[in-house]
mmCIF file of C-alpha atoms in Angstrom:
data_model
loop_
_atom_site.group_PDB
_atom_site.id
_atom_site.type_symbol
_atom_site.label_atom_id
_atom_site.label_comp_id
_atom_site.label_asym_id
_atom_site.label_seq_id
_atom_site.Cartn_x
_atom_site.Cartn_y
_atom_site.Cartn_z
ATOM 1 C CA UNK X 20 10.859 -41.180 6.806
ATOM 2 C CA UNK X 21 12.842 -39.247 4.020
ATOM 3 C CA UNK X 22 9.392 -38.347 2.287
ATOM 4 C CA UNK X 23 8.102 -36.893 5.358
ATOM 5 C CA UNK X 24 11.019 -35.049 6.508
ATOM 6 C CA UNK X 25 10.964 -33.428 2.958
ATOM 7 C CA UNK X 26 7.760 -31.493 3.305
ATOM 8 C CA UNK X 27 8.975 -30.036 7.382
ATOM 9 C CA UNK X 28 11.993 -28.894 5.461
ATOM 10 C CA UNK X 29 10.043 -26.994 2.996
ATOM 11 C CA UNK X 30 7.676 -25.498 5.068
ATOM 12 C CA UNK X 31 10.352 -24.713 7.428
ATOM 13 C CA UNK X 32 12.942 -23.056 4.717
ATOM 14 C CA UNK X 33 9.120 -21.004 3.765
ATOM 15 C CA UNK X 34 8.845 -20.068 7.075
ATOM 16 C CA UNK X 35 12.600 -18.617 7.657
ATOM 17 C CA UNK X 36 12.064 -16.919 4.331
ATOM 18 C CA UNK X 37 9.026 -15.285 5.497
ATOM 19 C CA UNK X 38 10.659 -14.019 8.839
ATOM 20 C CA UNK X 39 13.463 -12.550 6.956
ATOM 21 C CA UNK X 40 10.790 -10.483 4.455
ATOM 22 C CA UNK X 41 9.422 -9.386 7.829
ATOM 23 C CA UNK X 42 12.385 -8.151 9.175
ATOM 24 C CA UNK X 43 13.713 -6.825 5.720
ATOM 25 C CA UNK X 44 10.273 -4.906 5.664
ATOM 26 C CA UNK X 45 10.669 -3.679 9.661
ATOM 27 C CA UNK X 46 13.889 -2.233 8.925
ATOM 28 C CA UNK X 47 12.965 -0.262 5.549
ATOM 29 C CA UNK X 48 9.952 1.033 7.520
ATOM 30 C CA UNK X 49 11.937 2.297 10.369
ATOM 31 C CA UNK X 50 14.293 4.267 8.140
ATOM 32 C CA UNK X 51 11.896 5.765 6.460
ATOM 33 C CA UNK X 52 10.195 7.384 10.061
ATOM 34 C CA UNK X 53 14.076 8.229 10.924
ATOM 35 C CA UNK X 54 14.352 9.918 7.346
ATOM 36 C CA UNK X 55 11.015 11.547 7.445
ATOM 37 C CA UNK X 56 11.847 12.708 11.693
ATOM 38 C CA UNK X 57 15.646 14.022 10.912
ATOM 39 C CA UNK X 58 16.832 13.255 7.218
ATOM 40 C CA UNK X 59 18.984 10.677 5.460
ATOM 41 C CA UNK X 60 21.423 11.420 6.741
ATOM 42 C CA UNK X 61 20.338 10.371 10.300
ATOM 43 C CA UNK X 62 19.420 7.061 8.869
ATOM 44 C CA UNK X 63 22.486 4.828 9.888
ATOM 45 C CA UNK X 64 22.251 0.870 10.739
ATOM 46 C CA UNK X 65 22.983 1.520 14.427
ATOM 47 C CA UNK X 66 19.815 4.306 14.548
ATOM 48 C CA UNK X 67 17.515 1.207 13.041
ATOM 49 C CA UNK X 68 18.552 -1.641 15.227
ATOM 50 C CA UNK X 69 18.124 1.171 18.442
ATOM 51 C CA UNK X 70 14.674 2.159 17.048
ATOM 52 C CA UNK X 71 13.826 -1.431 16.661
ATOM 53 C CA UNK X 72 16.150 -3.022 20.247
ATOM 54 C CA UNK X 73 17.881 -5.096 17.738
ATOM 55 C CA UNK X 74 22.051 -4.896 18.094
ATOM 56 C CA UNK X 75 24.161 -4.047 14.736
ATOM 57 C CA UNK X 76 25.041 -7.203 14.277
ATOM 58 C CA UNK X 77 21.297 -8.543 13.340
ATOM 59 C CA UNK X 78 20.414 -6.028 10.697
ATOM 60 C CA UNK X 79 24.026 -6.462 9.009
ATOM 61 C CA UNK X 80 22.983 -9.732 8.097
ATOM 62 C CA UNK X 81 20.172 -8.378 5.990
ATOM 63 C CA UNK X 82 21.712 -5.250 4.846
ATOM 64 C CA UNK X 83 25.513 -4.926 4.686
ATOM 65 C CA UNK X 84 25.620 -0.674 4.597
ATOM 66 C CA UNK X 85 23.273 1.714 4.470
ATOM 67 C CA UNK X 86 23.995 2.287 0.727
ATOM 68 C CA UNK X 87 21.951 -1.038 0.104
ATOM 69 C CA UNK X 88 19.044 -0.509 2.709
ATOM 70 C CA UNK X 89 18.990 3.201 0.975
ATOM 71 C CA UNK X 90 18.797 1.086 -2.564
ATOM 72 C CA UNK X 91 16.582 -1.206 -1.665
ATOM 73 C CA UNK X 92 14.152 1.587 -0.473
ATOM 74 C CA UNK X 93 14.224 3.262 -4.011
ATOM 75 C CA UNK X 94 12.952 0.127 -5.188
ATOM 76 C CA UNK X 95 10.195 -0.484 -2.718
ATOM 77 C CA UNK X 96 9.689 3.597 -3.774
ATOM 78 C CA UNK X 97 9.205 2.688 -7.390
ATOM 79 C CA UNK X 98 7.789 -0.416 -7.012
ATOM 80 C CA UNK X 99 4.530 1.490 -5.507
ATOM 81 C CA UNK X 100 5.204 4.275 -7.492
ATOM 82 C CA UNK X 101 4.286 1.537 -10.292
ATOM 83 C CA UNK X 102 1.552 0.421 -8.559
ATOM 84 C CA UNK X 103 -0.093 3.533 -8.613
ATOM 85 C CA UNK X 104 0.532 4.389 -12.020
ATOM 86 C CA UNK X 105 -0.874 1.757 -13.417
ATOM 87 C CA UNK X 106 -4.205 1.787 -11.054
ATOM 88 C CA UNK X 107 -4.686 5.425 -12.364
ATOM 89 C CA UNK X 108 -4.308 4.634 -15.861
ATOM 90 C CA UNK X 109 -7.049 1.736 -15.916
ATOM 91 C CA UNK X 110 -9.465 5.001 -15.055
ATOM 92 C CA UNK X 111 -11.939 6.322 -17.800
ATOM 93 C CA UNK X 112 -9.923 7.692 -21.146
ATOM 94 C CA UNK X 113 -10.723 11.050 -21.008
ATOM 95 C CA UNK X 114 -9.525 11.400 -17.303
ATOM 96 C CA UNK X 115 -6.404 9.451 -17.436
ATOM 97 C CA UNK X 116 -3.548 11.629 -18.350
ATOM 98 C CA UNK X 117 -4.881 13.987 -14.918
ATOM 99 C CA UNK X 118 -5.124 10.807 -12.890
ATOM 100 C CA UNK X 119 -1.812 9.785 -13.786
ATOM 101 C CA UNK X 120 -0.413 13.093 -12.396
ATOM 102 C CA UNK X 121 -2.302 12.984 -9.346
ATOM 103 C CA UNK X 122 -1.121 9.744 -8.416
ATOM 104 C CA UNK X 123 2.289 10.739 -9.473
ATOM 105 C CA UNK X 124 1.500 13.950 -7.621
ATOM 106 C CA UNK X 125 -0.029 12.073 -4.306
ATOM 107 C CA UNK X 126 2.746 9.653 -3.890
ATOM 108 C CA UNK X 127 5.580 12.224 -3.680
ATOM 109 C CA UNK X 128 3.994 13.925 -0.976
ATOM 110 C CA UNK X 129 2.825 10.643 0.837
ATOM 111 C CA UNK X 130 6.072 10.040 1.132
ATOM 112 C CA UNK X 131 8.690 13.236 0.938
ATOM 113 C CA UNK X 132 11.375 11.303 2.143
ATOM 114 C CA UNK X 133 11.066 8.569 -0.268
ATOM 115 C CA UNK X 134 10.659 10.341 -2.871
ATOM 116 C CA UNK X 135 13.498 12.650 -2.557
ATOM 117 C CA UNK X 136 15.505 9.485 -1.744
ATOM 118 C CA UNK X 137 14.766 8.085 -5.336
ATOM 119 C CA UNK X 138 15.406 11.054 -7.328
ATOM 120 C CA UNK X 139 18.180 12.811 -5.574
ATOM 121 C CA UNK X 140 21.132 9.964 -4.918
ATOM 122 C CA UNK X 141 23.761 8.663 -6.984
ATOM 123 C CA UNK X 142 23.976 5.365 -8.320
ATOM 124 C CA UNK X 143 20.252 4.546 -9.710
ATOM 125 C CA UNK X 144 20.842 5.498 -13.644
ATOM 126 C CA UNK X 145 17.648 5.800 -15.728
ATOM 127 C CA UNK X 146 17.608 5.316 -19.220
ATOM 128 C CA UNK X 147 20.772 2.346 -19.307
ATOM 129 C CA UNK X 148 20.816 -1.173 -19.253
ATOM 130 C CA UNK X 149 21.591 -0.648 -15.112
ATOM 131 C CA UNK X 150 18.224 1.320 -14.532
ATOM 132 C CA UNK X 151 16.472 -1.146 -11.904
ATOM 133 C CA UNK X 152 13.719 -3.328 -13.073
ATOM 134 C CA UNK X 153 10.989 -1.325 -10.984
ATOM 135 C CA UNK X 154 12.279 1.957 -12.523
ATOM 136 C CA UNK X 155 12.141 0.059 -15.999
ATOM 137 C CA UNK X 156 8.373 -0.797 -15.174
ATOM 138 C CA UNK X 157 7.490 2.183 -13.704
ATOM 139 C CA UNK X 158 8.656 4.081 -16.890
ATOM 140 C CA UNK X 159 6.835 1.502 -19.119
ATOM 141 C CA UNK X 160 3.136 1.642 -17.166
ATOM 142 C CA UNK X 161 3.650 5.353 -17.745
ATOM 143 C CA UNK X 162 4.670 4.966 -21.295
ATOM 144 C CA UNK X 163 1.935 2.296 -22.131
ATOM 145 C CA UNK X 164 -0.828 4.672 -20.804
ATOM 146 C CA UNK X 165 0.410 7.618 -22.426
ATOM 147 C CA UNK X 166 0.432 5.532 -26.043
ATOM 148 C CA UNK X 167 -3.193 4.361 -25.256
ATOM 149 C CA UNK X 168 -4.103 7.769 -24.710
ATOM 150 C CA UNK X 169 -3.091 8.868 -27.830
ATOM 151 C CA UNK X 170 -4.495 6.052 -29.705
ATOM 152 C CA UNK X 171 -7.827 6.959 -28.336
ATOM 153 C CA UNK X 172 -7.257 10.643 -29.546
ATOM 154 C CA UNK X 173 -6.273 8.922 -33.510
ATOM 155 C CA UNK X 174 -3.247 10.374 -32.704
ATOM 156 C CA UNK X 175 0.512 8.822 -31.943
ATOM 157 C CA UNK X 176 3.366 9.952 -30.232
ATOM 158 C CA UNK X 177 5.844 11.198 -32.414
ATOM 159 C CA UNK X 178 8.644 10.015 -29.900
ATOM 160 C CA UNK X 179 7.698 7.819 -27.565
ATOM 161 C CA UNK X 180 10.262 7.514 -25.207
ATOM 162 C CA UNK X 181 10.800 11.264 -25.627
ATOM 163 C CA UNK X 182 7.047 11.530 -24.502
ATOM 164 C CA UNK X 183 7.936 9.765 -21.013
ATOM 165 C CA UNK X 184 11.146 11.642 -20.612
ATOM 166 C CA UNK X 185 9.132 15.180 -21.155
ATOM 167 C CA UNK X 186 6.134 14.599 -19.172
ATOM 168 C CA UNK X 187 8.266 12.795 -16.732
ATOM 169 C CA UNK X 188 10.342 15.249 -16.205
ATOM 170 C CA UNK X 189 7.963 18.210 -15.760
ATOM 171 C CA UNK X 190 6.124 15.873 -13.338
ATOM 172 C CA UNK X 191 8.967 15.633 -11.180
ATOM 173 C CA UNK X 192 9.712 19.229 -12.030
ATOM 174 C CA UNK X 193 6.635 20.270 -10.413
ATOM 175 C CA UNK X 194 6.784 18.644 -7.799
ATOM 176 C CA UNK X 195 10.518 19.201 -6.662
ATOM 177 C CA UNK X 196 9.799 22.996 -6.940
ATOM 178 C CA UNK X 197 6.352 22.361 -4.601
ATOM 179 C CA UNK X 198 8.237 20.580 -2.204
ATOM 180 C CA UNK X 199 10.992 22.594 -2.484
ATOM 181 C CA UNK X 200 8.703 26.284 -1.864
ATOM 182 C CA UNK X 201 10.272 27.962 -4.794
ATOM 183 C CA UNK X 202 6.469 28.008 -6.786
ATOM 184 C CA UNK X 203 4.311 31.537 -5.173
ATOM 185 C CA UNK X 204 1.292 30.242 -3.695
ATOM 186 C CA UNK X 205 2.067 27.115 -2.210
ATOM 187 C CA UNK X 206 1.505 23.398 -2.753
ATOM 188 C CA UNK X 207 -2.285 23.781 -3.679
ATOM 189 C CA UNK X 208 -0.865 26.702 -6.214
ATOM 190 C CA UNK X 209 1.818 24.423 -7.557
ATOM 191 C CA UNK X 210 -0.302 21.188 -8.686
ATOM 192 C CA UNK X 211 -2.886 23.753 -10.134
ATOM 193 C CA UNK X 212 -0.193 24.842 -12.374
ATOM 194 C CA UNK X 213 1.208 21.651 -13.069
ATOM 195 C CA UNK X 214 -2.580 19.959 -14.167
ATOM 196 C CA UNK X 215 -3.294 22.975 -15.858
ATOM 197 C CA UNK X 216 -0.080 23.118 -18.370
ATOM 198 C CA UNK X 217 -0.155 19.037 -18.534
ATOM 199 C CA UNK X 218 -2.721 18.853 -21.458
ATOM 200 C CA UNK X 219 -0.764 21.388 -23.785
ATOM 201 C CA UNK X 220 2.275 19.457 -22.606
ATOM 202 C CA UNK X 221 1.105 16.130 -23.869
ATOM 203 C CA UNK X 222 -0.494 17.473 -27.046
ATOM 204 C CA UNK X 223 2.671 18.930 -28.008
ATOM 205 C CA UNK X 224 3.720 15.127 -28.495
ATOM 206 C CA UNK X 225 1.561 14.043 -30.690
ATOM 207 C CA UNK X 226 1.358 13.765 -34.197
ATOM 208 C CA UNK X 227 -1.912 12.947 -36.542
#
């Protein structure tokens, strides 16, 4: 009897742990179409659970304040962020760095809302032994490719980690300024710009 009640348990403590993914993942998914439709700041527990006909009470026990939903998000954010990174870099050598920017390029503007989300709050440091894992491995995918590409060249980065700040940062640069209509020309003008000054960019990092 104990032997078979042992297995029921398990499958049933699996299949709570799935529902509560589910739910984690409806809730994340319905703040970002609130964020998206009016803003963060619109995005409040109470909004969710109406958008979803849950009460308060239900989505408190999976998120205690917005603060950690919003945190949460910037990891789901980074997480595919990561994802599509590292699919970009596994492309031919002499097209990676490009890729790399177009994915970085395409997500921001799959996602506005997200994206703004994880670059413009308080409380996710980069660079510190508190920067989130999935920042940590989006920063080393990028950092990884960007060595390889080198390598390939006979070259090496002269600063590594310098490398990924600089590229990084005109990356996000770019794309801030696109999003934000301060570049002439528009969006299409803006990543023209931006994959037409990253080779000079990246070449200024290297050393023979």
């Amino acid at each position: 009897m104990t032997s078979k009640a042992q297995p029921e348990q398990s499958a049933s403590k699996k299949r709570r742990e799935r529902e509560r993914q589910e739910m984690r993942t409806r809730l994340l998914d319905a703040a970002r179409v609130i964020a998206s439709e009016e803003g963060w700041n619109a995005v409040t527990i109470r909004r969710i659970a109406g958008r979803l006909e849950y009460s308060a009470p239900i989505l408190y026990q999976h998120f205690s304040s917005k603060e950690e939903l919003l945190v949460e998000l910037m990891m789901v954010g980074f997480a595919e962020l990561a994802e599509r990174l590292r699919l970009a870099a596994e492309g031919l050598p002499e097209g990676r760095l490009v890729a790399m920017a177009e994915a970085y390029w395409a997500f921001a503007f799959a996602a506005p809302e997200l994206y703004q989300a994880m670059n413009g709050m308080d409380g996710v440091p980069f660079g510190t032994a508190e920067t989130p894992r999935e920042a940590k491995n989006a920063f080393r995918i990028f950092r990884i490719a960007l060595q390889g590409i080198a390598e390939e060249r006979g070259a090496e980065l002269a600063d590594p980690p310098g490398a990924v700040d600089t590229i990084w940062a005109f990356l996000h640069g770019c794309v801030s300024l696109a999003m934000a209509g301060r570049i002439a020309g528009g969006k299409e003008r803006s990543r023209t710009l931006m994959l037409t000054a990253l080779e000079p960019m990246f070449t200024a990092q290297l050393r023979d």
